[in-house]
Every structure is written in structure tokens, then in C-alpha cells.
PDB file of C-alpha atoms in Angstrom:
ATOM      1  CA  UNK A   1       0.000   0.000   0.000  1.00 93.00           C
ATOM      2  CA  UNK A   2       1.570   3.175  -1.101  1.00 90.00           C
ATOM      3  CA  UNK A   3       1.547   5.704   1.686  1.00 90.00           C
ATOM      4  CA  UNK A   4       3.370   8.618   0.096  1.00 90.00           C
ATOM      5  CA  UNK A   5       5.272   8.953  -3.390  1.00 89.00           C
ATOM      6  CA  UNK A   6       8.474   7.959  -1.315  1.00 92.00           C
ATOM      7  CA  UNK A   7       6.949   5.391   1.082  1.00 93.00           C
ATOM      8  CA  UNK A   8       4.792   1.669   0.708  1.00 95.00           C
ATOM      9  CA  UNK A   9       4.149  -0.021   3.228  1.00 96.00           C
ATOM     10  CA  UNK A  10       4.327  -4.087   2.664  1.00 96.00           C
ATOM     11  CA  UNK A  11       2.748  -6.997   4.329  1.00 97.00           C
ATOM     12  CA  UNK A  12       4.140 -10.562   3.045  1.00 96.00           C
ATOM     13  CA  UNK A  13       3.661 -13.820   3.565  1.00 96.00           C
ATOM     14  CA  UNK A  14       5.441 -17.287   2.365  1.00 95.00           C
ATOM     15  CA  UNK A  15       5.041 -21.150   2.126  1.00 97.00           C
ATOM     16  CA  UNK A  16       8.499 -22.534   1.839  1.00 95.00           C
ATOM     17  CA  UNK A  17       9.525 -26.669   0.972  1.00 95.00           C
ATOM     18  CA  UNK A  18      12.855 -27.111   1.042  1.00 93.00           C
ATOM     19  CA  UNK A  19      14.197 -30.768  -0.024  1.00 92.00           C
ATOM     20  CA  UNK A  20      17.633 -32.537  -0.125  1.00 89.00           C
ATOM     21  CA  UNK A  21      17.402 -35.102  -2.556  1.00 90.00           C
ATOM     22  CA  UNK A  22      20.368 -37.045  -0.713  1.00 88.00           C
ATOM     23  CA  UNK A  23      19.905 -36.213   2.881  1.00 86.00           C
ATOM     24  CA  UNK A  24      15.843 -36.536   3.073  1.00 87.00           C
ATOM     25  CA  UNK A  25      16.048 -36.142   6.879  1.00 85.00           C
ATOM     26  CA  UNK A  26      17.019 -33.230   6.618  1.00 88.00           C
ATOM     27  CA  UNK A  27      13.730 -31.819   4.900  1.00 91.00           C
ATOM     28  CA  UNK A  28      11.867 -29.030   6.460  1.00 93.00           C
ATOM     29  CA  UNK A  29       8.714 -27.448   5.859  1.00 95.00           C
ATOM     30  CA  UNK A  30       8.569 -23.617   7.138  1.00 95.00           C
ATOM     31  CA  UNK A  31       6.311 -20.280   7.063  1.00 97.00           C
ATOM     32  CA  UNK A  32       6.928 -16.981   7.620  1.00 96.00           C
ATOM     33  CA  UNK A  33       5.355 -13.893   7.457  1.00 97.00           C
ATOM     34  CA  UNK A  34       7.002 -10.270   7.304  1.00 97.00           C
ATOM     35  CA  UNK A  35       6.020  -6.147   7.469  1.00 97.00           C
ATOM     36  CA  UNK A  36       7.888  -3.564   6.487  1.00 97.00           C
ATOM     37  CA  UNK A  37       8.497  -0.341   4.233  1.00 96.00           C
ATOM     38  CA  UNK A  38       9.795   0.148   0.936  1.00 95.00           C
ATOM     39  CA  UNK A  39      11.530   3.427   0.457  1.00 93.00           C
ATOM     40  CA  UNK A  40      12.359   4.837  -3.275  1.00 91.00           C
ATOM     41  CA  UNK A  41      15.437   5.282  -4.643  1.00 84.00           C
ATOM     42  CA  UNK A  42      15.345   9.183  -4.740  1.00 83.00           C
ATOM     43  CA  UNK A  43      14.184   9.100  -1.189  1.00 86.00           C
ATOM     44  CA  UNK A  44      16.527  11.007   1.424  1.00 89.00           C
ATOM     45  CA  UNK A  45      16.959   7.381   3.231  1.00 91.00           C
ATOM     46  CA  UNK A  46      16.262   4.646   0.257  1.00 93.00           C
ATOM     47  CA  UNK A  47      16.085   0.947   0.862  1.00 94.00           C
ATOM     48  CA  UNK A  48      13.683  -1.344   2.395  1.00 95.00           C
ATOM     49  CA  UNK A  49      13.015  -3.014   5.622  1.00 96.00           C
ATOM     50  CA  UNK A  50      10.878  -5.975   6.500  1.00 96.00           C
ATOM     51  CA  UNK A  51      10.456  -7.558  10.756  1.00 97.00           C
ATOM     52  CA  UNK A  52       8.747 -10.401  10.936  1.00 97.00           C
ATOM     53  CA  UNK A  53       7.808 -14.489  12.037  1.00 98.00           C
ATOM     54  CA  UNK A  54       9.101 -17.446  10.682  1.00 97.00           C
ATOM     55  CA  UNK A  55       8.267 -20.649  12.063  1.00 96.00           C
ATOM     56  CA  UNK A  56      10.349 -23.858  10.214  1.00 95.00           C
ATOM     57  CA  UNK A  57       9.203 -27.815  11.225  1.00 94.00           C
ATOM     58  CA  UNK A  58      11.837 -30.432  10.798  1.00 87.00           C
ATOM     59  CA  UNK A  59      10.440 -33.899   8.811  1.00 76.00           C
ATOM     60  CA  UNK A  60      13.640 -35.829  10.486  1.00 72.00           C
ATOM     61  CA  UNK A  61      16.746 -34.958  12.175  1.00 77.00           C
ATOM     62  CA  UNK A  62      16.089 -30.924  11.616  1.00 88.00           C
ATOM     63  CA  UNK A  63      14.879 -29.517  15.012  1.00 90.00           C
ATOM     64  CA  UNK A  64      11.850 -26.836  15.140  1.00 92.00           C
ATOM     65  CA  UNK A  65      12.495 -23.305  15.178  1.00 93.00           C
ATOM     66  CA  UNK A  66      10.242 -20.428  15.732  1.00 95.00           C
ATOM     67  CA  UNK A  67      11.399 -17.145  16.448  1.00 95.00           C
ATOM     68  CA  UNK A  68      11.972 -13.265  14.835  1.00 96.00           C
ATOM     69  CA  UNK A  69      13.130 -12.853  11.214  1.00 97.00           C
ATOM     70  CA  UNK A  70      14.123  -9.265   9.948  1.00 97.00           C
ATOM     71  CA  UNK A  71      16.028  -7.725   7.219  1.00 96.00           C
ATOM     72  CA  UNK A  72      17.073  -4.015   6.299  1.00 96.00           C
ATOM     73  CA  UNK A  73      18.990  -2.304   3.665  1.00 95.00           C
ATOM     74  CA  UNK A  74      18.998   1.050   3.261  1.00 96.00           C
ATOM     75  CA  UNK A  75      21.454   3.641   2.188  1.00 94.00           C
ATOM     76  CA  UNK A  76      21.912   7.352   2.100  1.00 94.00           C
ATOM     77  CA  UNK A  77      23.886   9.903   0.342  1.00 91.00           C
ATOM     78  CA  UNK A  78      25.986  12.466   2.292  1.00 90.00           C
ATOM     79  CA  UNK A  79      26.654  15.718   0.527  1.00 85.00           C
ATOM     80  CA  UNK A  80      26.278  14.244  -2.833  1.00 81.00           C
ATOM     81  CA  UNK A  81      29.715  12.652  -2.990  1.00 87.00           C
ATOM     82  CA  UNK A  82      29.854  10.030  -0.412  1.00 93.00           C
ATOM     83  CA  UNK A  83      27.161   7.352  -0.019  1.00 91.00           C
ATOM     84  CA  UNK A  84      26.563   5.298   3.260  1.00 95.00           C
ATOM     85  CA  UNK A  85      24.946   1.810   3.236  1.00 95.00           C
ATOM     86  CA  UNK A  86      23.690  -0.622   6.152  1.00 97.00           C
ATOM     87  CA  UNK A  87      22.377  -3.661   5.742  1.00 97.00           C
ATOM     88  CA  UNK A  88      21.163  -6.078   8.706  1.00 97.00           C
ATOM     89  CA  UNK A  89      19.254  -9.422   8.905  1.00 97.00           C
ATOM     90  CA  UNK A  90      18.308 -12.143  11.258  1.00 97.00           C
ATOM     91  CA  UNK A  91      17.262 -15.213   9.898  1.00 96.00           C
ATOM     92  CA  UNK A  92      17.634 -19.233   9.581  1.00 95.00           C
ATOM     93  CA  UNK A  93      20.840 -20.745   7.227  1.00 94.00           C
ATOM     94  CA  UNK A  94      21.218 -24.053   6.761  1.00 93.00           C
ATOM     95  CA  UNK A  95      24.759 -25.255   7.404  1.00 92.00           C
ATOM     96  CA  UNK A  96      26.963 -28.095   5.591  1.00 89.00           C
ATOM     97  CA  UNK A  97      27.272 -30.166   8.817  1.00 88.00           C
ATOM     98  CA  UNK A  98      25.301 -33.252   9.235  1.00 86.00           C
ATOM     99  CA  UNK A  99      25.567 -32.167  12.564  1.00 89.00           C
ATOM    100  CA  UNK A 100      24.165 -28.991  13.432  1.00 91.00           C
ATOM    101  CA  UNK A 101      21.272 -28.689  10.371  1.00 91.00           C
ATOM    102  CA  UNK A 102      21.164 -24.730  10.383  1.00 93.00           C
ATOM    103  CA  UNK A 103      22.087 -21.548  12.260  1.00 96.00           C
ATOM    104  CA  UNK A 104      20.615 -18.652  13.088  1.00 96.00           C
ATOM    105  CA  UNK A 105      22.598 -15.664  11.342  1.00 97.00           C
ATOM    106  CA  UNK A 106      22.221 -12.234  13.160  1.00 98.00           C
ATOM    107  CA  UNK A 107      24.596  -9.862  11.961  1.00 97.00           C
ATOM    108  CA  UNK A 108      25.390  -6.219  10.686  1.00 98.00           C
ATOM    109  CA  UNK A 109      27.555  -4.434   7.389  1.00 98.00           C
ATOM    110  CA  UNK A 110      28.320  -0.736   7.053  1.00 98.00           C
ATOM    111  CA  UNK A 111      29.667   0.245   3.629  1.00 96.00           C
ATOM    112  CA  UNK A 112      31.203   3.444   2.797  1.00 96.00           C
ATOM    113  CA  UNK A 113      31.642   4.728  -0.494  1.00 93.00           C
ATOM    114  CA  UNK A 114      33.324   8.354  -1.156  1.00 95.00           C
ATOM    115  CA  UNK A 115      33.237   8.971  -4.671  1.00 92.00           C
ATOM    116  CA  UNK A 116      37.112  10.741  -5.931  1.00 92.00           C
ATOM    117  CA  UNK A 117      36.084  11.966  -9.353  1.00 91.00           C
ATOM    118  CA  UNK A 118      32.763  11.855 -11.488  1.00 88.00           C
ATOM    119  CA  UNK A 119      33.925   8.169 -12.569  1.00 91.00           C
ATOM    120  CA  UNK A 120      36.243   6.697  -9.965  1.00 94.00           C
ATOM    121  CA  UNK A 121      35.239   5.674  -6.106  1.00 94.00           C
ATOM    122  CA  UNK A 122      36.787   4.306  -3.015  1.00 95.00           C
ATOM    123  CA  UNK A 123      35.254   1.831  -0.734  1.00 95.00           C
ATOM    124  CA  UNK A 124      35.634   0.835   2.781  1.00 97.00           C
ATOM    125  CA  UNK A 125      33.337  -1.506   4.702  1.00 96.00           C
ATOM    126  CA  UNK A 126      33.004  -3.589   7.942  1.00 98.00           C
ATOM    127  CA  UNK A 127      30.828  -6.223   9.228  1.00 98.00           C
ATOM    128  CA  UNK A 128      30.015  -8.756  11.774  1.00 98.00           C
ATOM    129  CA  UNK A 129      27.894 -12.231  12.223  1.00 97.00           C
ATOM    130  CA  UNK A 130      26.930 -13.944  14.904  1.00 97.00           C
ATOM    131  CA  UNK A 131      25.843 -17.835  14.016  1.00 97.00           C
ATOM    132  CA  UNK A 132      24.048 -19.654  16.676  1.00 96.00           C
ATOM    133  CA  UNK A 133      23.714 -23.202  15.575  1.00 95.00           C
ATOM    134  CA  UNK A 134      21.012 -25.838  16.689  1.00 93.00           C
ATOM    135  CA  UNK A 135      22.236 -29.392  17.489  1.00 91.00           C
ATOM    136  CA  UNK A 136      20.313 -32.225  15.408  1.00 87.00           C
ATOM    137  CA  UNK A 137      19.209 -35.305  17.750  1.00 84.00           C
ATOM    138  CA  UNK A 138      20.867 -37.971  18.742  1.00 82.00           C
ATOM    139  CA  UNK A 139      24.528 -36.266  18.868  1.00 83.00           C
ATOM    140  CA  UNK A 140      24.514 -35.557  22.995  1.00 79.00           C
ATOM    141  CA  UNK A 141      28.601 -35.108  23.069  1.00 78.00           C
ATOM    142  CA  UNK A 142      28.287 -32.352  20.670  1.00 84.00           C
ATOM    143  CA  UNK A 143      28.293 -28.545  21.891  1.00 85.00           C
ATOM    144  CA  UNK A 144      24.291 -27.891  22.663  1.00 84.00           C
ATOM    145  CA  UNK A 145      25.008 -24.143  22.634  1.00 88.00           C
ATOM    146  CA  UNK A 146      27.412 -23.673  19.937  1.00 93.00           C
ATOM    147  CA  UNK A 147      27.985 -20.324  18.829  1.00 96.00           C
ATOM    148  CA  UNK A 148      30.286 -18.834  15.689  1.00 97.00           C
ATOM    149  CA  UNK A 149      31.357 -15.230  15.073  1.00 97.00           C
ATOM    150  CA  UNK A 150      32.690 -14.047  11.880  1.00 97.00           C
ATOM    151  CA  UNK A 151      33.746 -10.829  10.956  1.00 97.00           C
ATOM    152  CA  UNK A 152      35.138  -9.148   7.805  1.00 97.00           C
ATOM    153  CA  UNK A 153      36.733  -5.563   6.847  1.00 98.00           C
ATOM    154  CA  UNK A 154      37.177  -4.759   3.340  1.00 97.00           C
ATOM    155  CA  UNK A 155      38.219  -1.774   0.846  1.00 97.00           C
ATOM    156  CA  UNK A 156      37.928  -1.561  -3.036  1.00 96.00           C
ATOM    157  CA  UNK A 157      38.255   0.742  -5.935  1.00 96.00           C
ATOM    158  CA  UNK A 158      35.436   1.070  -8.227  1.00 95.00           C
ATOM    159  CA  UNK A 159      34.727   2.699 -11.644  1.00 94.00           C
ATOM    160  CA  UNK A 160      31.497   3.976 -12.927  1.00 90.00           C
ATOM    161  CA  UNK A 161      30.318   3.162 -16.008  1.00 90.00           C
ATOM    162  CA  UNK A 162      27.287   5.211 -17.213  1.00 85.00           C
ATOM    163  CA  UNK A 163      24.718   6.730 -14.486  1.00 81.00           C
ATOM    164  CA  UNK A 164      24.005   3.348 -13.378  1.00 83.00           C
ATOM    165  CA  UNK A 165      26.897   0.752 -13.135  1.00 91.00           C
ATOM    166  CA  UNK A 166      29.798   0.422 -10.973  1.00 90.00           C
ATOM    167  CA  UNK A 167      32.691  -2.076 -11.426  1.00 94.00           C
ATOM    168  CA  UNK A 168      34.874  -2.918  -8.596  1.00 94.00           C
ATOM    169  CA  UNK A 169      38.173  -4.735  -7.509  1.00 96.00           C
ATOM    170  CA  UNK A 170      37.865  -5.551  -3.771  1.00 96.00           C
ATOM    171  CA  UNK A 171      39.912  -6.710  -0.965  1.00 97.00           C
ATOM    172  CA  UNK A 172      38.039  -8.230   1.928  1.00 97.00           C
ATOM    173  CA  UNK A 173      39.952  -9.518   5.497  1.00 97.00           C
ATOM    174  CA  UNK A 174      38.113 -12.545   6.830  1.00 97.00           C
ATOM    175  CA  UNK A 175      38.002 -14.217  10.371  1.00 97.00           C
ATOM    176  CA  UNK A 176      36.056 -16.849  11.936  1.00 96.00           C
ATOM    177  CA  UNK A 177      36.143 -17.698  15.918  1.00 96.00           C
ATOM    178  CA  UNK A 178      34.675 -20.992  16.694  1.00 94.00           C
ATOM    179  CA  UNK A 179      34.709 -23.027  19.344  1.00 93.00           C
ATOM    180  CA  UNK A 180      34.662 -26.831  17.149  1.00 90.00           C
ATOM    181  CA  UNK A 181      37.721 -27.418  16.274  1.00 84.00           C
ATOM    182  CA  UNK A 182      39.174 -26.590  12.600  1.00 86.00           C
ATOM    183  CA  UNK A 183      36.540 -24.103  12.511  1.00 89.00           C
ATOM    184  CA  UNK A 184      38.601 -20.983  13.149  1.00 93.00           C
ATOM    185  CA  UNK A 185      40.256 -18.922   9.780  1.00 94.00           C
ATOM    186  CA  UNK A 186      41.506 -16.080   8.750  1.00 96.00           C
ATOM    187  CA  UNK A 187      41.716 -15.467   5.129  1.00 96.00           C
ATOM    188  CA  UNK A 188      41.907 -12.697   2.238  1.00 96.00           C
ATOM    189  CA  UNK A 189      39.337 -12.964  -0.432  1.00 95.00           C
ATOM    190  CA  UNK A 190      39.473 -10.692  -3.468  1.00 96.00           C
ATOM    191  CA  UNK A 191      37.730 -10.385  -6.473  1.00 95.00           C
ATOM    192  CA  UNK A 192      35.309  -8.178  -8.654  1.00 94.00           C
ATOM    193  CA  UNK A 193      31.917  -6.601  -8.304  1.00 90.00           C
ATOM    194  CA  UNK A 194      29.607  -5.500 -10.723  1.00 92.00           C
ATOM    195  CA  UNK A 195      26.537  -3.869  -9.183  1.00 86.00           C
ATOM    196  CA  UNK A 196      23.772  -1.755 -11.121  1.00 84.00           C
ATOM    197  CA  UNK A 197      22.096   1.112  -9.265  1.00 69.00           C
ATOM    198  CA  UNK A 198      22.238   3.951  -6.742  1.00 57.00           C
TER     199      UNK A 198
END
């Protein structure tokens, strides 16, 4: 429902199946229903932002969860030559270990981008997870309250191309704490972007 030329206001629901053709106890049936606002792109703060329920039901060794869901991304521009992003989210991931079937990811970025010239940009960013896993039955020696953080800081170069794309070479700092062993890392990723927008 559109409350102003800048503003709608949203109201969502879903009925999600997901299925692991080689691990069928793992199967889970879920729902989850979300509010929120979408701002426009012209708008002072642009982005949207959605809170909301999600309730997931394990067919085998998945345990139920039930619980808060949210997600925001919005960004703003500051004096016309630097733009400031955030994004946030809270939600259920399913994880690669037979083990612990999913996590709950909470966690926060901040990107920073300063623009040098009318083509060329700098980037700096920062952000942090938290993943709080959930044991599967039947594994009573593993950690019942297992918890992961994982952080990452990151700055880039990027070129515009047009009004509307940016291409980017990045280097990003990554570090995992865990407390399962062979789980901790620290690492360097880099790589290009290619992102189309504001």
C-alpha cells in the first residue's frame, strides 16, 4: 500500500519446501510472514526493511524453530559525494554439517563509499555475524550451545560506467572464531563486483 510517493508499506507472507534429494532427513517445511516499508530510490533514506515471524518444522533430524526474522537495507547519500549503506538481517541458514542442520545468522555491514572523481570511487566496509547453531538429535557429546562469530573488513576501488553501473576490484579480510575445532580462519578474499544502481 503506497503511503506517500516515497513510502509503501508491505505486508508478506510465504510457504516454503525445502528438499535434499540425498539427505531426506534433513527436509523441512517452514512459514513466515514479514512487514515492512519500501523506500524509493530518490528518497533522502532509500532501501527497504521488512520484521517479521518465521516458524520452520523439521520432517527428520532438523529440530523446530520459531522465532523473529528481519532484514534491512537502506542507504543514504551524504553531501552528494559520499554514499553510506547498512544492511542487517536475522534469519535461519542451513549449514553443511550433518551435525548442526542450520544456524541462526544475526549480523550487521556498514559500507562506505566516497566517490574521488565523477567516474572513480573508493570503498571501505566492515561487518560482523553472529551464528548460533542448533544441534540435530541424537549427537549428545556435541556442543548444545554452539555459537560462531565471523567478521570481515574490506576496501575496493570502483569505476562507474554510465549513471548506473559500478565495477569494482575488492579486498576483503576474513576471520572466523569458533569453538569446534578446525573451525577458526583467517583469510583474504578478493575479487570483482559489478553492481547496477544507486
Amino acid at each position: 500500500h503506497s503511503l506517500t510517493t516515497l513510502t509503501t508499506f508491505v505486508v508478506s507472507s510465504q510457504a516454503i519446501r525445502d528438499r535434499f534429494e540425498f539427505t531426506q532427513s534433513r527436509n523441512t517445511n517452514s512459514v513466515r510472514v514479514e512487514t515492512g516499508f519500501d523506500l524509493a530510490p530518490f528518497a533522502l533514506i532509500s532501501g527497504r526493511g521488512r520484521v517479521g515471524y518465521r516458524r520452520l518444522n523439521g520432517d527428520g533430524t532438523t529440530p523446530n524453530y520459531s522465532g523473529l526474522v528481519s532484514s534491512v537495507i537502506a542507504g543514504t547519500a551524504i553531501k552528494g559525494r559520499t554514499h553510506l549503506d547498512i544492511a542487517t538481517a536475522r534469519d535461519v541458514n542451513y549449514s553443511l554439517e550433518l551435525a548442526y542442520p542450520y544456524f541462526l545468522q544475526t549480523g550487521v555491514a556498514v559500507t562506505v563509499t566516497p566517490r574521488l572523481t565523477q567516474r572513480w570511487d573508493m570503498q571501505a566496509r566492515v561487518g560482523v555475524q553472529r551464528l548460533a547453531y542448533r544441534i540435530a538429535p541424537g549427537f549428545p557429546d556435541l556442543l548444545p550451545h554452539r555459537v560462531d562469530r565471523y567478521g570481515v573488513t574490506g576496501a575496493g576501488v570502483g569505476l562507474r560506467v554510465g549513471r548506473e553501473m559500478r565495477v569494482g576490484f575488492n579486498v576483503d579480510r576474513e576471520r572466523r572464531a569458533s569453538p569446534v575445532q578446525r573451525r577458526d580462519y583467517l583469510g583474504y578474499r578478493t575479487g570483482m563486483s559489478v553492481t547496477y544502481g544507486r
